[in-house]
Amino acid sequence: MADPRTDAAFLTRNAAAAQPAGALEERLGQAAKDGRQLRVKLGIDPTAPDVHLGHVVVLQKLREFQDLGHRVVLIIGDYTARVGDPSGRSATRPVLTGEEIDRNALTYQEQALRVLDDAPDRLEVRRNGEWLDMGMDAFLTLARIPKVAQLLERDDFAKRYAGGKPISLLEFVYPLLQGYDSVAVESDVELGGTDQTFNLLFGRDVQRAEGRPEQTVLTMPLLVGTDGVQKMSKSLGNHIGITEPAEEIFGRTMRIPDELIDPWSDLLGVDLPGTPGDDPRGRKRALARGLCDRFAGEGEGDRAQAAFDRLFKDRAIPDDIPVHELGGEDDVHLPALLADAFGVSRSEGRRAITQGGVRIDGEPWPQDVLDVGVDRLDGVVLQLGKRRFARLVVPAPA
RNA sequence: GGGGGGAUGUCCGAGUGGUUAAAGGAGACGGGCUGUAAACCCGUUGGCUCUGCCUACACAGGUUCGAAUCCUGUUCCCCCCA
């Protein structure tokens, strides 16, 4: 446990990079000798409050530091959220209002604690508004540090610049502010995804300029989203949130491409039976169960899997489905009903019917029938496609 | 400050007066096959009270029998020169 070499190897086993080389082990050794905790920083941007599996990769790594006795410093970027982090973005980010930031930060914190240890000596939560709300003179002093050429080398800036896409000065300033966070909290180590590499390394420059020891940078590979192509991100809609119901986590995990099974298992810390490449279906089911147990609660994995099998193997109707109340009309226009029940447009509903995608109580609905008497619908299960269900009820006359 | 270029549907991207709800691709959705994977096949993809109607090609106005396409103004973006 106290062997720095073992600890460093453990911490970097699934990391993308630890920079500079060997620095992590050295720090761990120094900390052990001085009998103090390392301060491990993670800055989070409170623009997207819901924590998803992509965030878990880094949170999980923080947790490992905590379990080795170190202290995590979580920085809520309430001030920097007004700037907008350009990392990995091809366009300028929207700016949030103060209330949105507060709300998001709270939600995030709450959810992050499902992964992190919140013991008082293991977790410190700060907001960078504490120190970034500085005067112009202080800011201008900081502004000497970054060089334009250096900023332009950064991958996403370079791409945008070459592609004729806009980059605002505000975005240029972002790394500087994030770097100053490291000065303010005296971080020993900063974590982030590989897309954060530039910002994290730049933090070292700021620390050096301020006469502080430079932090070690540990980057984690980006978790590929459920589409199997792009990094997991809420705005791309390829994410799985850790507060989602077990059925959802299970089902969406089952839809990931096979190539993702091992990276996910590795980065999210879910152990799988068998060897990589073998029995992808079985391993994927184990992965899905593991994620459910971890985020929805112990035992949820088996439960979700059973529900999943009922639905897709037996093609049965799930037992826990939302109830949709019908209005008072005698005749129901099916496209309108589908629109109300499932949040699609009436045209989409109509299309689904004419393409044979609608079922009533599991029986395919005739493709040319768009209207039906309300008496035919009381208590039945309306189904759109393979996985959208609603139980219909006709309210008793008052 | 001067000059040039651009803004099209979820995204990318054709289209420079009529046969354009707008080629093509991606994505998505429905069906088939299946392991709710991949690959593959078929269909759909602005809305609606649907053999028709309405709204759409940055925004506002104009020319025309007719405009995404022409003109004027506005907003935003990019490039070059200073």
Tab-separated table of C-alpha atoms (C1' of nucleotides) in Angstrom:
chain	number	residue	atom	x	y	z
A	1	MET	CA	0.000	0.000	0.000
A	2	ALA	CA	2.657	2.457	0.999
A	3	ASP	CA	4.974	1.390	-1.779
A	4	PRO	CA	5.042	4.278	-4.241
A	5	ARG	CA	6.092	2.084	-7.080
A	6	THR	CA	3.186	-0.312	-6.676
A	7	ASP	CA	0.755	2.519	-6.205
A	8	ALA	CA	1.966	4.353	-9.285
A	9	ALA	CA	1.744	1.226	-11.384
A	10	PHE	CA	-1.744	0.591	-10.107
A	11	LEU	CA	-2.900	4.123	-10.787
A	12	THR	CA	-1.480	4.291	-14.284
A	13	ARG	CA	-2.514	0.790	-15.371
A	14	ASN	CA	-5.441	2.008	-17.478
A	15	ALA	CA	-4.459	5.652	-17.863
A	16	ALA	CA	-3.598	7.277	-21.147
A	17	ALA	CA	-0.560	9.129	-19.875
A	18	ALA	CA	1.163	10.340	-16.711
A	19	GLN	CA	3.313	13.385	-17.302
A	20	PRO	CA	6.127	14.051	-16.800
A	21	ALA	CA	7.370	10.480	-16.926
A	22	GLY	CA	8.049	9.060	-13.499
A	23	ALA	CA	6.731	12.125	-11.698
A	24	LEU	CA	3.769	10.359	-10.191
A	25	GLU	CA	5.864	7.722	-8.479
A	26	GLU	CA	8.213	10.396	-7.208
A	27	ARG	CA	5.360	12.385	-5.748
A	28	LEU	CA	3.795	9.405	-4.119
A	29	GLY	CA	7.146	8.653	-2.553
A	30	GLN	CA	7.638	12.208	-1.357
A	31	ALA	CA	4.150	12.351	0.111
A	32	ALA	CA	4.691	9.099	1.947
A	33	LYS	CA	7.986	10.359	3.348
A	34	ASP	CA	6.443	13.645	4.491
A	35	GLY	CA	3.408	11.833	5.806
A	36	ARG	CA	1.001	14.004	3.905
A	37	GLN	CA	-1.796	13.492	1.403
A	38	LEU	CA	-1.482	14.370	-2.245
A	39	ARG	CA	-3.951	16.993	-3.397
A	40	VAL	CA	-5.569	15.549	-6.504
A	41	LYS	CA	-7.499	18.054	-8.512
A	42	LEU	CA	-10.400	17.650	-10.871
A	43	GLY	CA	-12.096	20.623	-12.399
A	44	ILE	CA	-15.633	20.145	-13.527
A	45	ASP	CA	-17.650	22.304	-15.788
A	46	PRO	CA	-21.179	22.696	-14.474
A	47	THR	CA	-22.751	23.069	-17.905
A	48	ALA	CA	-24.037	19.506	-18.147
A	49	PRO	CA	-25.123	18.465	-14.676
A	50	ASP	CA	-25.875	14.807	-15.183
A	51	VAL	CA	-22.977	12.510	-14.566
A	52	HIS	CA	-22.614	9.803	-17.179
A	53	LEU	CA	-20.276	6.894	-17.669
A	54	GLY	CA	-17.778	9.116	-19.438
A	55	HIS	CA	-17.332	11.138	-16.262
A	56	VAL	CA	-17.131	7.968	-14.225
A	57	VAL	CA	-13.814	7.046	-15.833
A	58	VAL	CA	-12.102	10.010	-14.229
A	59	LEU	CA	-14.137	9.915	-11.021
A	60	GLN	CA	-13.203	6.292	-10.632
A	61	LYS	CA	-9.543	7.194	-10.889
A	62	LEU	CA	-10.010	9.864	-8.245
A	63	ARG	CA	-11.604	7.286	-6.046
A	64	GLU	CA	-8.529	5.134	-6.405
A	65	PHE	CA	-6.410	8.012	-5.160
A	66	GLN	CA	-8.770	8.417	-2.222
A	67	ASP	CA	-8.574	4.750	-1.393
A	68	LEU	CA	-4.799	5.127	-1.255
A	69	GLY	CA	-5.262	7.838	1.333
A	70	HIS	CA	-5.099	10.976	-0.770
A	71	ARG	CA	-7.359	13.986	-0.918
A	72	VAL	CA	-9.472	14.892	-3.909
A	73	VAL	CA	-10.053	18.553	-4.602
A	74	LEU	CA	-13.139	18.931	-6.721
A	75	ILE	CA	-13.393	22.314	-8.325
A	76	ILE	CA	-16.775	23.447	-9.483
A	77	GLY	CA	-16.080	25.768	-12.371
A	78	ASP	CA	-18.779	28.243	-11.521
A	79	TYR	CA	-16.677	31.107	-12.763
A	80	THR	CA	-15.163	29.387	-15.778
A	81	ALA	CA	-18.606	28.209	-16.870
A	82	ARG	CA	-19.159	31.779	-17.856
A	83	VAL	CA	-16.252	31.457	-20.219
A	84	GLY	CA	-16.949	28.114	-21.827
A	85	ASP	CA	-14.353	25.415	-22.180
A	86	PRO	CA	-13.515	24.863	-25.836
A	87	SER	CA	-11.920	21.457	-25.283
A	88	GLY	CA	-12.967	18.940	-27.879
A	89	ARG	CA	-15.471	21.317	-29.249
A	90	SER	CA	-15.798	22.424	-32.805
A	91	ALA	CA	-17.957	25.391	-31.946
A	92	THR	CA	-18.323	28.006	-29.283
A	93	ARG	CA	-20.149	26.961	-26.141
A	94	PRO	CA	-23.226	28.653	-24.807
A	95	VAL	CA	-22.901	30.706	-21.657
A	96	LEU	CA	-24.975	29.872	-18.591
A	97	THR	CA	-26.733	32.030	-16.057
A	98	GLY	CA	-25.822	32.020	-12.389
A	99	GLU	CA	-28.844	30.014	-11.263
A	100	GLU	CA	-28.279	27.342	-13.871
A	101	ILE	CA	-24.697	26.976	-12.760
A	102	ASP	CA	-25.688	26.632	-9.110
A	103	ARG	CA	-28.303	24.052	-9.854
A	104	ASN	CA	-26.006	22.066	-12.124
A	105	ALA	CA	-23.167	22.158	-9.643
A	106	LEU	CA	-25.354	20.751	-6.891
A	107	THR	CA	-26.678	17.974	-9.066
A	108	TYR	CA	-23.224	17.100	-10.236
A	109	GLN	CA	-21.796	17.004	-6.765
A	110	GLU	CA	-24.563	14.798	-5.511
A	111	GLN	CA	-24.086	12.359	-8.363
A	112	ALA	CA	-20.299	12.391	-8.189
A	113	LEU	CA	-20.572	11.140	-4.622
A	114	ARG	CA	-21.897	7.870	-5.938
A	115	VAL	CA	-18.338	7.249	-7.031
A	116	LEU	CA	-16.259	9.385	-4.703
A	117	ASP	CA	-15.675	8.955	-0.996
A	118	ASP	CA	-17.038	11.965	0.846
A	119	ALA	CA	-15.081	11.504	4.072
A	120	PRO	CA	-14.019	14.996	5.161
A	121	ASP	CA	-10.295	14.295	4.939
A	122	ARG	CA	-10.664	12.726	1.502
A	123	LEU	CA	-12.735	15.271	-0.349
A	124	GLU	CA	-12.634	19.014	-0.638
A	125	VAL	CA	-15.064	20.881	-2.843
A	126	ARG	CA	-14.238	24.378	-4.016
A	127	ARG	CA	-15.658	26.859	-6.458
A	128	ASN	CA	-13.275	28.758	-8.645
A	129	GLY	CA	-15.284	31.942	-8.280
A	130	GLU	CA	-13.506	32.145	-4.913
A	131	TRP	CA	-10.278	33.197	-6.563
A	132	LEU	CA	-10.974	33.939	-10.212
A	133	ASP	CA	-13.079	36.972	-9.467
A	134	MET	CA	-9.868	38.995	-9.473
A	135	GLY	CA	-8.963	42.506	-10.463
A	136	MET	CA	-7.864	43.595	-13.893
A	137	ASP	CA	-4.268	44.150	-12.774
A	138	ALA	CA	-3.991	40.625	-11.409
A	139	PHE	CA	-5.524	39.257	-14.559
A	140	LEU	CA	-3.168	41.154	-16.810
A	141	THR	CA	-0.220	39.789	-14.895
A	142	LEU	CA	-1.514	36.314	-15.563
A	143	ALA	CA	-2.149	37.173	-19.187
A	144	ARG	CA	1.596	37.410	-19.790
A	145	ILE	CA	1.961	33.686	-19.371
A	146	PRO	CA	0.344	32.118	-22.426
A	147	LYS	CA	1.874	32.711	-25.823
A	148	VAL	CA	-0.408	32.855	-28.813
A	149	ALA	CA	1.645	30.410	-30.840
A	150	GLN	CA	1.485	27.968	-27.954
A	151	LEU	CA	-2.289	28.265	-27.761
A	152	LEU	CA	-2.633	27.803	-31.485
A	153	GLU	CA	-0.724	24.555	-31.307
A	154	ARG	CA	-3.474	23.068	-29.316
A	155	ASP	CA	-5.223	20.480	-31.414
A	156	ASP	CA	-8.781	21.718	-31.419
A	157	PHE	CA	-7.746	25.331	-31.840
A	158	ALA	CA	-5.454	24.405	-34.681
A	159	LYS	CA	-8.228	22.507	-36.395
A	160	ARG	CA	-10.754	25.223	-35.961
A	161	TYR	CA	-8.336	27.859	-37.088
A	162	ALA	CA	-7.393	25.892	-40.178
A	163	GLY	CA	-11.030	25.127	-40.890
A	164	GLY	CA	-12.070	28.742	-40.741
A	165	LYS	CA	-14.149	28.181	-37.606
A	166	PRO	CA	-14.381	30.920	-35.013
A	167	ILE	CA	-12.320	30.976	-31.833
A	168	SER	CA	-13.078	33.675	-29.345
A	169	LEU	CA	-10.499	35.357	-27.152
A	170	LEU	CA	-12.558	34.211	-24.209
A	171	GLU	CA	-11.818	30.642	-25.176
A	172	PHE	CA	-8.143	31.409	-25.396
A	173	VAL	CA	-8.293	32.627	-21.844
A	174	TYR	CA	-9.831	29.451	-20.543
A	175	PRO	CA	-6.652	27.399	-20.084
A	176	LEU	CA	-5.165	30.270	-18.155
A	177	LEU	CA	-8.017	30.306	-15.699
A	178	GLN	CA	-7.990	26.560	-15.298
A	179	GLY	CA	-4.268	26.734	-14.725
A	180	TYR	CA	-4.747	29.351	-12.079
A	181	ASP	CA	-7.131	26.996	-10.295
A	182	SER	CA	-4.157	24.693	-9.836
A	183	VAL	CA	-2.218	27.515	-8.234
A	184	ALA	CA	-5.103	28.403	-5.954
A	185	VAL	CA	-5.695	24.905	-4.621
A	186	GLU	CA	-2.025	23.907	-4.652
A	187	SER	CA	-2.660	20.773	-6.622
A	188	ASP	CA	-0.098	17.993	-6.710
A	189	VAL	CA	-1.845	16.014	-9.391
A	190	GLU	CA	-4.534	16.982	-11.865
A	191	LEU	CA	-6.743	14.501	-13.643
A	192	GLY	CA	-8.724	14.737	-16.810
A	193	GLY	CA	-9.556	13.062	-20.083
A	194	THR	CA	-7.012	13.074	-22.875
A	195	ASP	CA	-8.899	15.968	-24.419
A	196	GLN	CA	-7.791	17.978	-21.400
A	197	THR	CA	-4.104	17.317	-21.921
A	198	PHE	CA	-3.266	20.804	-23.087
A	199	ASN	CA	-5.107	22.527	-20.263
A	200	LEU	CA	-3.636	20.240	-17.650
A	201	LEU	CA	-0.102	20.722	-18.888
A	202	PHE	CA	-0.672	24.419	-19.182
A	203	GLY	CA	-1.520	24.429	-15.490
A	204	ARG	CA	2.144	23.568	-14.927
A	205	ASP	CA	3.200	26.679	-16.798
A	206	VAL	CA	0.965	28.831	-14.652
A	207	GLN	CA	2.203	27.213	-11.469
A	208	ARG	CA	5.798	27.719	-12.519
A	209	ALA	CA	5.147	31.340	-13.376
A	210	GLU	CA	3.642	31.797	-9.937
A	211	GLY	CA	6.647	30.176	-8.293
A	212	ARG	CA	4.808	27.038	-7.247
A	213	PRO	CA	5.722	23.393	-7.671
A	214	GLU	CA	4.340	22.006	-10.901
A	215	GLN	CA	1.579	19.458	-10.793
A	216	THR	CA	1.718	15.986	-12.225
A	217	VAL	CA	-0.765	15.358	-14.974
A	218	LEU	CA	-2.681	12.125	-15.320
A	219	THR	CA	-4.947	11.694	-18.312
A	220	MET	CA	-7.523	8.987	-18.845
A	221	PRO	CA	-8.624	7.658	-22.236
A	222	LEU	CA	-11.978	8.962	-23.381
A	223	LEU	CA	-14.832	6.541	-23.075
A	224	VAL	CA	-16.412	5.936	-26.449
A	225	GLY	CA	-20.169	6.457	-26.365
A	226	THR	CA	-22.947	4.031	-27.175
A	227	ASP	CA	-22.676	4.893	-30.861
A	228	GLY	CA	-19.263	3.272	-30.888
A	229	VAL	CA	-17.715	6.228	-32.643
A	230	GLN	CA	-17.510	9.435	-30.688
A	231	LYS	CA	-16.565	10.117	-27.114
A	232	MET	CA	-19.422	9.829	-24.698
A	233	SER	CA	-21.142	13.138	-24.313
A	234	LYS	CA	-24.580	14.249	-23.439
A	235	SER	CA	-24.859	16.595	-26.358
A	236	LEU	CA	-24.156	13.771	-28.777
A	237	GLY	CA	-26.868	11.657	-27.187
A	238	ASN	CA	-24.566	8.643	-26.892
A	239	HIS	CA	-24.328	8.644	-23.126
A	240	ILE	CA	-25.662	6.557	-20.271
A	241	GLY	CA	-26.402	8.545	-17.139
A	242	ILE	CA	-25.612	6.980	-13.787
A	243	THR	CA	-28.993	7.960	-12.370
A	244	GLU	CA	-30.946	6.260	-15.117
A	245	PRO	CA	-33.174	3.286	-14.240
A	246	ALA	CA	-31.535	-0.122	-14.319
A	247	GLU	CA	-33.582	-1.222	-17.339
A	248	GLU	CA	-32.241	1.708	-19.258
A	249	ILE	CA	-28.637	1.155	-18.261
A	250	PHE	CA	-28.926	-2.523	-19.086
A	251	GLY	CA	-30.674	-2.073	-22.405
A	252	ARG	CA	-28.425	0.660	-23.662
A	253	THR	CA	-25.309	-1.211	-22.656
A	254	MET	CA	-26.561	-4.215	-24.636
A	255	ARG	CA	-26.654	-2.019	-27.697
A	256	ILE	CA	-23.040	-0.969	-27.659
A	257	PRO	CA	-20.796	-2.412	-30.357
A	258	ASP	CA	-18.817	-5.451	-29.265
A	259	GLU	CA	-15.502	-3.654	-29.621
A	260	LEU	CA	-16.470	-1.472	-26.704
A	261	ILE	CA	-16.909	-4.283	-24.211
A	262	ASP	CA	-13.295	-4.463	-23.117
A	263	PRO	CA	-12.502	-0.759	-23.067
A	264	TRP	CA	-15.616	-0.149	-20.991
A	265	SER	CA	-14.824	-2.945	-18.605
A	266	ASP	CA	-11.300	-1.633	-18.226
A	267	LEU	CA	-12.091	2.052	-17.802
A	268	LEU	CA	-15.202	1.670	-15.698
A	269	GLY	CA	-13.736	-0.973	-13.442
A	270	VAL	CA	-16.228	-3.762	-14.112
A	271	ASP	CA	-14.637	-7.209	-14.050
A	272	LEU	CA	-15.888	-9.653	-16.659
A	273	PRO	CA	-15.758	-13.439	-16.814
A	274	GLY	CA	-13.900	-15.204	-19.596
A	275	THR	CA	-11.326	-13.803	-21.961
A	276	PRO	CA	-11.622	-10.834	-24.295
A	277	GLY	CA	-12.998	-11.854	-27.661
A	278	ASP	CA	-14.824	-14.885	-26.306
A	279	ASP	CA	-18.566	-14.990	-25.906
A	280	PRO	CA	-19.187	-11.311	-26.543
A	281	ARG	CA	-22.849	-11.664	-25.745
A	282	GLY	CA	-22.227	-13.204	-22.336
A	283	ARG	CA	-19.542	-10.676	-21.490
A	284	LYS	CA	-21.684	-7.810	-22.583
A	285	ARG	CA	-24.508	-9.049	-20.380
A	286	ALA	CA	-22.084	-9.266	-17.473
A	287	LEU	CA	-20.953	-5.716	-18.166
A	288	ALA	CA	-24.531	-4.489	-18.260
A	289	ARG	CA	-25.325	-6.281	-14.990
A	290	GLY	CA	-22.238	-4.861	-13.379
A	291	LEU	CA	-23.133	-1.306	-14.317
A	292	CYS	CA	-26.680	-1.728	-13.028
A	293	ASP	CA	-25.477	-3.141	-9.698
A	294	ARG	CA	-23.049	-0.331	-9.319
A	295	PHE	CA	-25.247	2.626	-10.189
A	296	ALA	CA	-28.825	1.492	-9.713
A	297	GLY	CA	-28.144	-0.663	-6.656
A	298	GLU	CA	-26.973	-4.143	-5.730
A	299	GLY	CA	-29.210	-6.805	-7.307
A	300	GLU	CA	-30.489	-4.458	-9.962
A	301	GLY	CA	-28.349	-6.158	-12.580
A	302	ASP	CA	-30.107	-9.498	-12.275
A	303	ARG	CA	-33.460	-7.820	-12.111
A	304	ALA	CA	-32.836	-5.705	-15.189
A	305	GLN	CA	-31.516	-8.677	-17.078
A	306	ALA	CA	-34.599	-10.736	-16.271
A	307	ALA	CA	-36.839	-7.901	-17.436
A	308	PHE	CA	-34.738	-7.546	-20.529
A	309	ASP	CA	-35.046	-11.211	-21.382
A	310	ARG	CA	-38.790	-11.174	-20.897
A	311	LEU	CA	-39.015	-8.286	-23.283
A	312	PHE	CA	-36.650	-9.363	-26.013
A	313	LYS	CA	-36.329	-13.103	-25.769
A	314	ASP	CA	-39.929	-13.917	-24.946
A	315	ARG	CA	-41.211	-10.832	-26.706
A	316	ALA	CA	-43.449	-10.311	-23.723
A	317	ILE	CA	-44.858	-7.024	-22.618
A	318	PRO	CA	-42.973	-5.584	-19.658
A	319	ASP	CA	-44.943	-5.335	-16.432
A	320	ASP	CA	-43.894	-1.888	-15.395
A	321	ILE	CA	-45.105	0.435	-18.109
A	322	PRO	CA	-46.488	3.938	-18.000
A	323	VAL	CA	-50.228	4.457	-18.026
A	324	HIS	CA	-51.730	6.797	-20.559
A	325	GLU	CA	-55.194	8.215	-19.984
A	326	LEU	CA	-57.391	8.627	-22.996
A	327	GLY	CA	-59.512	11.679	-23.501
A	328	GLY	CA	-63.278	11.532	-23.627
A	329	GLU	CA	-63.830	11.093	-27.367
A	330	ASP	CA	-65.666	8.086	-28.778
A	331	ASP	CA	-63.335	7.792	-31.737
A	332	VAL	CA	-59.618	7.865	-31.322
A	333	HIS	CA	-57.266	9.069	-34.030
A	334	LEU	CA	-54.341	6.717	-33.615
A	335	PRO	CA	-51.590	9.057	-34.867
A	336	ALA	CA	-52.736	11.633	-32.325
A	337	LEU	CA	-52.741	9.009	-29.593
A	338	LEU	CA	-49.216	7.897	-30.452
A	339	ALA	CA	-48.137	11.503	-30.432
A	340	ASP	CA	-49.603	12.062	-26.963
A	341	ALA	CA	-48.365	8.822	-25.495
A	342	PHE	CA	-44.834	8.769	-26.866
A	343	GLY	CA	-43.952	12.343	-27.667
A	344	VAL	CA	-43.587	11.840	-31.390
A	345	SER	CA	-45.271	13.953	-34.042
A	346	ARG	CA	-48.546	12.793	-35.515
A	347	SER	CA	-46.851	12.317	-38.836
A	348	GLU	CA	-44.310	10.032	-37.229
A	349	GLY	CA	-47.110	8.123	-35.583
A	350	ARG	CA	-48.922	7.776	-38.873
A	351	ARG	CA	-45.758	6.546	-40.522
A	352	ALA	CA	-45.202	3.953	-37.825
A	353	ILE	CA	-48.717	2.617	-38.372
A	354	THR	CA	-48.430	2.402	-42.125
A	355	GLN	CA	-45.116	0.613	-41.731
A	356	GLY	CA	-46.479	-1.969	-39.351
A	357	GLY	CA	-44.676	-0.634	-36.317
A	358	VAL	CA	-47.642	-0.410	-33.995
A	359	ARG	CA	-49.053	-3.187	-31.852
A	360	ILE	CA	-52.027	-3.454	-29.554
A	361	ASP	CA	-51.645	-6.042	-26.800
A	362	GLY	CA	-48.762	-7.477	-28.756
A	363	GLU	CA	-50.784	-7.995	-31.925
A	364	PRO	CA	-49.711	-6.077	-35.023
A	365	TRP	CA	-52.156	-3.320	-35.824
A	366	PRO	CA	-53.494	-3.231	-39.397
A	367	GLN	CA	-51.472	-0.780	-41.433
A	368	ASP	CA	-54.434	0.929	-43.043
A	369	VAL	CA	-56.527	1.635	-39.961
A	370	LEU	CA	-55.941	5.058	-38.446
A	371	ASP	CA	-59.050	5.495	-36.318
A	372	VAL	CA	-60.605	3.268	-33.725
A	373	GLY	CA	-63.481	3.315	-31.280
A	374	VAL	CA	-62.436	4.125	-27.737
A	375	ASP	CA	-64.090	0.988	-26.352
A	376	ARG	CA	-61.585	-1.100	-28.262
A	377	LEU	CA	-58.710	0.537	-26.356
A	378	ASP	CA	-59.640	0.374	-22.687
A	379	GLY	CA	-56.949	-1.407	-20.714
A	380	VAL	CA	-54.909	-2.460	-23.715
A	381	VAL	CA	-51.176	-2.016	-24.178
A	382	LEU	CA	-50.158	0.245	-27.006
A	383	GLN	CA	-46.729	-0.428	-28.447
A	384	LEU	CA	-44.638	1.652	-30.797
A	385	GLY	CA	-41.691	-0.106	-32.328
A	386	LYS	CA	-39.871	-2.593	-30.148
A	387	ARG	CA	-39.432	-0.728	-26.952
A	388	ARG	CA	-42.027	1.929	-26.361
A	389	PHE	CA	-45.100	0.893	-24.432
A	390	ALA	CA	-48.107	2.532	-22.798
A	391	ARG	CA	-51.086	1.037	-21.011
A	392	LEU	CA	-54.239	2.819	-22.066
A	393	VAL	CA	-57.082	3.575	-19.721
A	394	VAL	CA	-60.386	5.200	-20.369
A	395	PRO	CA	-61.320	7.344	-17.399
A	396	ALA	CA	-64.664	6.365	-15.877
A	397	PRO	CA	-67.369	8.890	-16.646
A	398	ALA	CA	-67.516	11.310	-13.752
B	1	G	C1'	-10.664	51.037	-42.246
B	2	G	C1'	-10.699	48.632	-47.500
B	3	G	C1'	-11.722	44.323	-50.586
B	4	G	C1'	-13.643	39.400	-51.290
B	5	G	C1'	-16.573	35.035	-49.792
B	6	G	C1'	-20.488	32.757	-47.047
B	7	A	C1'	-25.380	31.632	-44.059
B	8	U	C1'	-29.960	25.528	-47.217
B	9	G	C1'	-33.802	20.423	-43.655
B	10	U	C1'	-31.031	16.823	-37.201
B	11	C	C1'	-25.834	17.287	-39.275
B	12	C	C1'	-22.687	17.494	-43.738
B	13	G	C1'	-23.736	19.104	-48.472
B	14	A	C1'	-25.971	19.870	-53.909
B	15	G	C1'	-28.975	23.339	-56.021
B	16	U	C1'	-28.251	30.355	-59.097
B	17	G	C1'	-35.961	32.015	-61.734
B	18	G	C1'	-40.672	27.218	-62.791
B	19	U	C1'	-41.208	19.535	-63.261
B	20	U	C1'	-37.985	21.664	-55.422
B	21	A	C1'	-40.713	19.620	-49.296
B	22	A	C1'	-35.550	20.793	-52.042
B	23	A	C1'	-30.025	15.743	-55.163
B	24	G	C1'	-26.436	12.878	-52.362
B	25	G	C1'	-24.373	11.231	-47.728
B	26	A	C1'	-24.548	10.621	-42.402
B	27	G	C1'	-27.681	10.062	-38.430
B	28	A	C1'	-32.433	8.675	-36.791
B	29	C	C1'	-37.033	5.939	-37.051
B	30	G	C1'	-40.230	1.464	-38.710
B	31	G	C1'	-39.914	-3.692	-40.692
B	32	G	C1'	-36.781	-8.360	-41.687
B	33	C	C1'	-32.448	-11.257	-39.932
B	34	U	C1'	-30.040	-11.321	-34.950
B	35	G	C1'	-27.084	-11.425	-29.500
B	36	U	C1'	-31.714	-4.514	-28.747
B	37	A	C1'	-23.787	-6.155	-31.461
B	38	A	C1'	-21.751	-6.095	-36.412
B	39	A	C1'	-22.923	-6.984	-41.486
B	40	C	C1'	-26.993	-7.153	-44.748
B	41	C	C1'	-32.101	-6.288	-47.057
B	42	C	C1'	-36.771	-3.239	-47.464
B	43	G	C1'	-39.275	1.340	-46.184
B	44	U	C1'	-39.519	6.247	-44.003
B	45	U	C1'	-37.343	10.802	-42.438
B	46	G	C1'	-41.042	19.430	-41.989
B	47	G	C1'	-46.118	19.683	-40.042
B	48	C	C1'	-51.302	18.596	-40.513
B	49	U	C1'	-58.044	17.415	-40.046
B	50	C	C1'	-53.333	13.688	-45.966
B	51	U	C1'	-55.377	11.497	-53.272
B	52	G	C1'	-55.216	17.534	-50.361
B	53	C	C1'	-53.548	21.720	-47.348
B	54	C	C1'	-49.934	24.676	-44.559
B	55	U	C1'	-45.000	26.172	-43.345
B	56	A	C1'	-39.892	26.153	-44.957
B	57	C	C1'	-33.582	27.408	-47.784
B	58	A	C1'	-30.258	33.641	-41.705
B	59	C	C1'	-33.975	38.113	-40.922
B	60	A	C1'	-37.118	42.121	-43.196
B	61	G	C1'	-38.877	44.182	-47.551
B	62	G	C1'	-39.054	44.362	-53.078
B	63	U	C1'	-39.066	42.631	-58.543
B	64	U	C1'	-41.883	38.583	-61.101
B	65	C	C1'	-47.494	35.002	-63.473
B	66	G	C1'	-43.733	32.270	-60.464
B	67	A	C1'	-37.843	33.157	-56.025
B	68	A	C1'	-33.709	28.931	-51.937
B	69	U	C1'	-32.263	31.065	-56.629
B	70	C	C1'	-32.696	38.323	-58.880
B	71	C	C1'	-32.631	43.432	-56.071
B	72	U	C1'	-32.351	46.469	-51.314
B	73	G	C1'	-31.558	46.750	-46.176
B	74	U	C1'	-30.283	44.104	-41.482
B	75	U	C1'	-27.742	40.394	-38.471
B	76	C	C1'	-23.933	36.826	-37.949
B	77	C	C1'	-19.468	34.250	-39.786
B	78	C	C1'	-14.871	33.465	-42.719
B	79	C	C1'	-10.603	35.085	-45.682
B	80	C	C1'	-7.110	38.758	-47.656
B	81	C	C1'	-4.985	43.740	-47.278
B	82	A	C1'	-4.099	47.778	-43.624
